[in-house]
């Protein structure tokens, strides 16, 4: 009997016998005539002796070995749960999955019976031009962020959509878009605002040039313009063709359904944008945000 240096009332042999015949640590304590609070000391001695406790189930009705066998022979979690003879509910399923993970079991082959094979085309939805108005702000955020500018969204309502930190300070940016050209092929962009106090039928008013610093304009063909508010002061609509010097990029591949587009030469960042945003030290050809029709980017 090994009781050296301890006040135990049971031997190592008795502990080994109790562990082998019990389903839990509490059951081991009861077999040794101890209180449930003694399980900590029992575990330490069981570890010292290297006793096998894989058959312990605690409040479970299945053992680790039963779970291993169920996982190995099943094709889905429903089969595993059925093999273990438990009710298939959310809580029990999570418990079984968690125990399998703790045991390090390979569960990659377990799939839901309703699971379908992934399609060859992961995502092939067509472009919807009417959604440009909702995505234009995200495009603006990406454009400025790629140039090292910090971008923040203001608390509404404000006259501007973005706050952009540039080398020249914080710029208030209003984002506008035009999804489709006119019948004659012109891109007419509305840059006015409708006061919050008026209904949707009210005419639009020009922005106060003291309220915003830049207009970020994206067209349905992917053209991107950055125009200072002073240039557009007092206007509620413009023709994009009249502001070619402020065209700073091309994201046309985002507007297509995966088919190659035209072979037009992409433009780099305009001289205005480099000057205004502090890009004097950068090579415009190496720093342009142009997405080519074939998916290449500079």
Coordinates of C-alpha atoms in Angstrom, one line a residue:
X1 CA 0.0 0.0 0.0
X2 CA 1.5 3.3 -1.1
X3 CA 0.4 5.9 1.5
X4 CA 3.8 7.5 2.2
X5 CA 3.5 11.2 3.1
X6 CA -0.3 11.3 2.8
X7 CA -3.4 10.8 4.9
X8 CA -5.2 8.7 2.3
X9 CA -7.6 6.0 3.4
X10 CA -7.3 4.2 0.1
X11 CA -4.4 2.6 -1.8
X12 CA -3.2 3.0 -5.3
X13 CA -4.7 -0.4 -6.1
X14 CA -8.1 0.6 -4.8
X15 CA -8.0 3.8 -6.9
X16 CA -7.1 1.8 -10.0
X17 CA -10.0 -0.6 -9.4
X18 CA -12.4 2.2 -8.8
X19 CA -11.4 4.1 -11.9
X20 CA -11.7 1.0 -14.1
X21 CA -15.2 0.3 -12.8
X22 CA -16.7 3.8 -12.6
X23 CA -18.2 6.1 -15.3
X24 CA -17.1 9.4 -13.7
X25 CA -14.8 11.0 -11.1
X26 CA -17.7 11.4 -8.7
X27 CA -18.4 7.7 -9.0
X28 CA -14.8 7.0 -8.2
X29 CA -15.0 9.2 -5.1
X30 CA -18.1 7.3 -4.0
X31 CA -16.4 3.9 -4.6
X32 CA -13.6 5.0 -2.3
X33 CA -16.0 6.3 0.4
X34 CA -15.1 9.9 -0.2
X35 CA -17.0 13.2 -0.8
X36 CA -17.5 14.7 -4.2
X37 CA -15.1 17.5 -3.2
X38 CA -12.2 15.0 -3.2
X39 CA -12.2 14.5 -6.9
X40 CA -9.3 17.0 -7.4
X41 CA -6.9 14.9 -5.3
X42 CA -8.2 11.7 -6.9
X43 CA -7.4 13.1 -10.4
X44 CA -3.9 14.0 -9.4
X45 CA -3.1 10.5 -8.2
X46 CA -4.8 8.9 -11.2
X47 CA -2.6 11.0 -13.4
X48 CA 0.5 10.0 -11.4
X49 CA -0.5 6.4 -11.9
X50 CA -1.3 6.9 -15.6
X51 CA -4.8 5.4 -15.3
X52 CA -7.1 5.2 -18.3
X53 CA -10.2 7.3 -18.0
X54 CA -11.3 7.3 -21.6
X55 CA -14.4 5.3 -20.6
X56 CA -15.6 8.1 -18.3
X57 CA -18.9 9.6 -19.6
X58 CA -19.9 11.9 -16.7
X59 CA -23.5 12.8 -17.3
X60 CA -23.1 11.5 -20.9
X61 CA -24.5 8.1 -21.9
X62 CA -21.7 7.5 -24.4
X63 CA -18.0 7.1 -24.1
X64 CA -15.1 8.6 -25.9
X65 CA -14.5 5.3 -27.7
X66 CA -18.2 5.1 -28.8
X67 CA -17.9 8.6 -30.2
X68 CA -14.7 7.7 -32.1
X69 CA -16.4 4.7 -33.6
X70 CA -19.6 6.7 -34.5
X71 CA -17.6 9.5 -36.2
X72 CA -15.5 7.1 -38.1
X73 CA -18.5 5.2 -39.5
X74 CA -20.9 8.0 -40.2
X75 CA -21.4 10.3 -43.2
X76 CA -23.2 13.1 -41.3
X77 CA -23.7 14.4 -37.8
X78 CA -27.2 13.0 -37.7
X79 CA -25.8 9.5 -38.1
X80 CA -23.3 10.1 -35.3
X81 CA -26.0 11.3 -32.9
X82 CA -28.2 8.3 -33.9
X83 CA -25.4 5.9 -33.3
X84 CA -24.9 7.4 -29.8
X85 CA -28.6 6.9 -29.0
X86 CA -29.3 10.5 -27.9
X87 CA -31.9 13.0 -28.9
X88 CA -30.9 15.1 -31.9
X89 CA -31.5 18.6 -30.7
X90 CA -29.4 21.7 -31.0
X91 CA -27.7 21.6 -27.6
X92 CA -26.8 17.9 -27.8
X93 CA -25.4 18.3 -31.3
X94 CA -23.2 21.2 -30.3
X95 CA -22.0 19.2 -27.2
X96 CA -21.1 16.2 -29.3
X97 CA -19.3 18.3 -31.9
X98 CA -17.3 20.1 -29.2
X99 CA -16.3 16.8 -27.6
X100 CA -15.2 15.4 -31.0
X101 CA -13.0 18.5 -31.5
X102 CA -11.5 18.1 -28.0
X103 CA -10.6 14.5 -28.9
X104 CA -9.0 15.6 -32.1
X105 CA -11.3 13.5 -34.3
X106 CA -11.3 13.9 -38.1
X107 CA -14.8 15.2 -38.9
X108 CA -14.2 16.5 -42.4
X109 CA -16.3 13.8 -44.0
X110 CA -19.4 14.6 -42.0
X111 CA -21.8 16.7 -44.1
X112 CA -25.4 17.7 -43.6
X113 CA -27.8 15.5 -45.6
X114 CA -29.2 18.7 -47.1
X115 CA -25.7 20.0 -48.1
X116 CA -25.3 20.5 -51.9
X117 CA -22.1 20.4 -53.9
X118 CA -20.7 23.9 -54.5
X119 CA -21.4 25.1 -58.0
X120 CA -18.5 25.4 -60.4
X121 CA -19.2 29.1 -60.8
X122 CA -18.8 30.5 -57.3
X123 CA -20.6 33.8 -58.1
X124 CA -21.9 34.7 -61.5
X125 CA -24.7 37.2 -60.9
X126 CA -25.1 39.9 -63.5
X127 CA -24.2 43.5 -62.9
X128 CA -27.2 45.7 -62.0
X129 CA -26.5 49.3 -63.0
X130 CA -29.2 50.6 -60.6
X131 CA -27.1 49.4 -57.7
X132 CA -24.2 51.8 -58.5
X133 CA -25.7 54.5 -56.3
X134 CA -25.4 52.2 -53.3
X135 CA -21.9 51.0 -54.1
X136 CA -20.3 54.3 -55.1
X137 CA -19.4 55.3 -51.5
X138 CA -17.6 52.0 -51.1
X139 CA -15.7 52.6 -54.3
X140 CA -14.7 56.0 -53.1
X141 CA -13.5 54.6 -49.8
X142 CA -11.4 52.1 -51.6
X143 CA -10.0 54.7 -54.0
X144 CA -8.8 57.0 -51.2
X145 CA -7.6 54.2 -48.9
X146 CA -5.4 52.7 -51.6
X147 CA -3.7 56.1 -51.8
X148 CA -2.8 56.0 -48.1
X149 CA -5.6 58.3 -47.0
X150 CA -7.6 57.5 -43.8
X151 CA -11.3 57.5 -44.5
X152 CA -14.1 58.0 -42.0
X153 CA -17.9 58.0 -42.2
X154 CA -19.6 61.0 -40.6
X155 CA -22.6 60.9 -38.4
X156 CA -25.7 61.7 -40.4
X157 CA -27.1 64.0 -41.5
X158 CA -24.2 65.9 -43.1
X159 CA -23.7 67.5 -46.5
X160 CA -20.7 65.2 -47.2
X161 CA -20.5 61.4 -47.3
X162 CA -16.9 60.9 -46.3
X163 CA -14.1 62.5 -44.3
X164 CA -10.7 61.8 -46.0
X165 CA -7.4 62.7 -44.3
X166 CA -4.9 63.7 -47.0
X167 CA -1.5 65.3 -46.8
X168 CA -3.3 68.6 -47.2
X169 CA -5.6 68.0 -44.3
X170 CA -9.1 66.6 -43.9
X171 CA -11.3 66.8 -47.0
X172 CA -15.1 66.5 -46.9
X173 CA -16.2 64.4 -49.8
X174 CA -19.6 64.1 -51.4
X175 CA -20.1 61.0 -53.6
X176 CA -22.2 61.0 -56.7
X177 CA -22.9 58.5 -59.4
X178 CA -24.5 58.1 -62.8
X179 CA -25.5 54.5 -63.8
X180 CA -26.4 55.0 -67.5
X181 CA -25.7 57.5 -70.2
X182 CA -28.4 59.5 -72.0
X183 CA -29.8 58.4 -75.4
X184 CA -27.2 60.6 -77.1
X185 CA -24.4 58.9 -75.1
X186 CA -23.7 61.7 -72.6
X187 CA -23.1 61.1 -68.9
X188 CA -25.3 63.6 -67.1
X189 CA -24.5 63.5 -63.4
X190 CA -26.8 65.0 -60.8
X191 CA -24.7 66.8 -58.2
X192 CA -27.5 68.7 -56.4
X193 CA -29.0 68.0 -53.0
X194 CA -32.6 67.9 -51.8
X195 CA -33.1 69.5 -48.4
X196 CA -34.1 67.1 -45.7
X197 CA -37.1 69.2 -44.8
X198 CA -38.6 68.8 -48.3
X199 CA -40.4 65.9 -49.9
X200 CA -39.0 63.8 -52.8
X201 CA -40.8 66.0 -55.4
X202 CA -38.9 69.1 -54.5
X203 CA -36.3 70.4 -56.8
X204 CA -32.6 70.0 -56.0
X205 CA -30.4 72.7 -54.8
X206 CA -26.6 73.2 -55.3
X207 CA -24.3 72.3 -52.5
X208 CA -22.8 75.2 -50.5
X209 CA -19.1 75.2 -51.6
X210 CA -18.1 75.9 -48.0
X211 CA -19.8 72.7 -46.8
X212 CA -17.8 70.2 -48.9
X213 CA -14.3 70.1 -50.5
X214 CA -14.5 67.4 -53.1
X215 CA -16.9 65.6 -55.4
X216 CA -16.1 61.9 -56.0
X217 CA -18.1 60.9 -59.1
X218 CA -18.3 57.4 -60.6
X219 CA -20.0 56.5 -63.8
X220 CA -21.6 53.3 -65.1
X221 CA -18.7 52.8 -67.5
X222 CA -16.3 52.8 -64.6
X223 CA -14.9 56.3 -65.0
X224 CA -13.9 58.0 -61.8
X225 CA -13.7 61.7 -61.3
X226 CA -12.4 63.8 -58.3
X227 CA -13.5 67.4 -58.7
X228 CA -13.1 70.3 -56.2
X229 CA -16.4 71.8 -55.0
X230 CA -15.2 75.2 -56.1
X231 CA -15.2 74.0 -59.7
X232 CA -18.8 72.8 -59.5
X233 CA -20.1 75.6 -57.3
X234 CA -23.7 76.6 -58.0
X235 CA -24.4 73.6 -60.2
X236 CA -27.0 70.8 -59.7
X237 CA -26.0 68.7 -62.8
X238 CA -23.0 68.4 -65.1
X239 CA -21.9 66.5 -68.2
X240 CA -18.9 64.4 -67.3
X241 CA -17.3 65.0 -70.7
X242 CA -16.7 68.6 -69.7
X243 CA -14.5 67.6 -66.8
X244 CA -12.1 65.3 -68.4
X245 CA -9.0 66.9 -66.6
X246 CA -10.5 65.6 -63.3
X247 CA -10.9 62.0 -64.4
X248 CA -8.6 60.0 -62.1
X249 CA -9.3 56.3 -62.7
X250 CA -11.2 53.5 -64.4
X251 CA -13.0 50.7 -62.6
X252 CA -14.8 49.4 -65.7
X253 CA -14.1 45.7 -65.0
X254 CA -16.4 46.1 -61.9
X255 CA -19.2 47.1 -64.2
X256 CA -18.9 44.1 -66.5
X257 CA -20.2 40.5 -66.2
X258 CA -16.7 38.9 -66.7
X259 CA -16.5 39.6 -70.4
X260 CA -13.5 41.5 -71.8
X261 CA -14.3 45.1 -72.4
X262 CA -13.0 47.7 -74.9
X263 CA -9.3 48.3 -75.5
X264 CA -9.3 51.9 -74.5
X265 CA -6.1 53.1 -72.7
X266 CA -6.6 53.6 -69.0
X267 CA -5.8 57.0 -67.5
X268 CA -3.5 57.6 -64.6
X269 CA -4.2 59.9 -61.6
X270 CA -4.8 63.4 -63.0
X271 CA -2.4 66.2 -62.3
X272 CA -5.1 67.9 -60.2
X273 CA -5.5 64.8 -58.0
X274 CA -1.7 64.4 -57.5
X275 CA -1.4 68.1 -56.5
X276 CA -4.5 68.3 -54.3
X277 CA -3.9 65.0 -52.5
X278 CA -0.2 65.5 -52.1
X279 CA 1.0 62.9 -54.6
X280 CA 3.8 65.1 -56.1
X281 CA 6.5 62.5 -55.1
X282 CA 4.8 59.5 -56.8
X283 CA 5.0 58.2 -60.3
X284 CA 1.5 58.6 -61.7
X285 CA 1.8 55.5 -63.9
X286 CA 2.8 53.4 -60.9
X287 CA 0.3 54.8 -58.5
X288 CA -2.9 55.0 -60.6
X289 CA -6.0 53.2 -59.5
X290 CA -7.0 51.8 -62.9
X291 CA -8.8 48.5 -63.2
X292 CA -8.3 47.3 -66.8
X293 CA -11.1 45.4 -68.6
X294 CA -9.2 42.2 -68.3
X295 CA -8.8 42.4 -64.6
X296 CA -5.3 43.9 -64.4
X297 CA -4.7 46.8 -62.0
X298 CA -2.0 49.4 -61.7

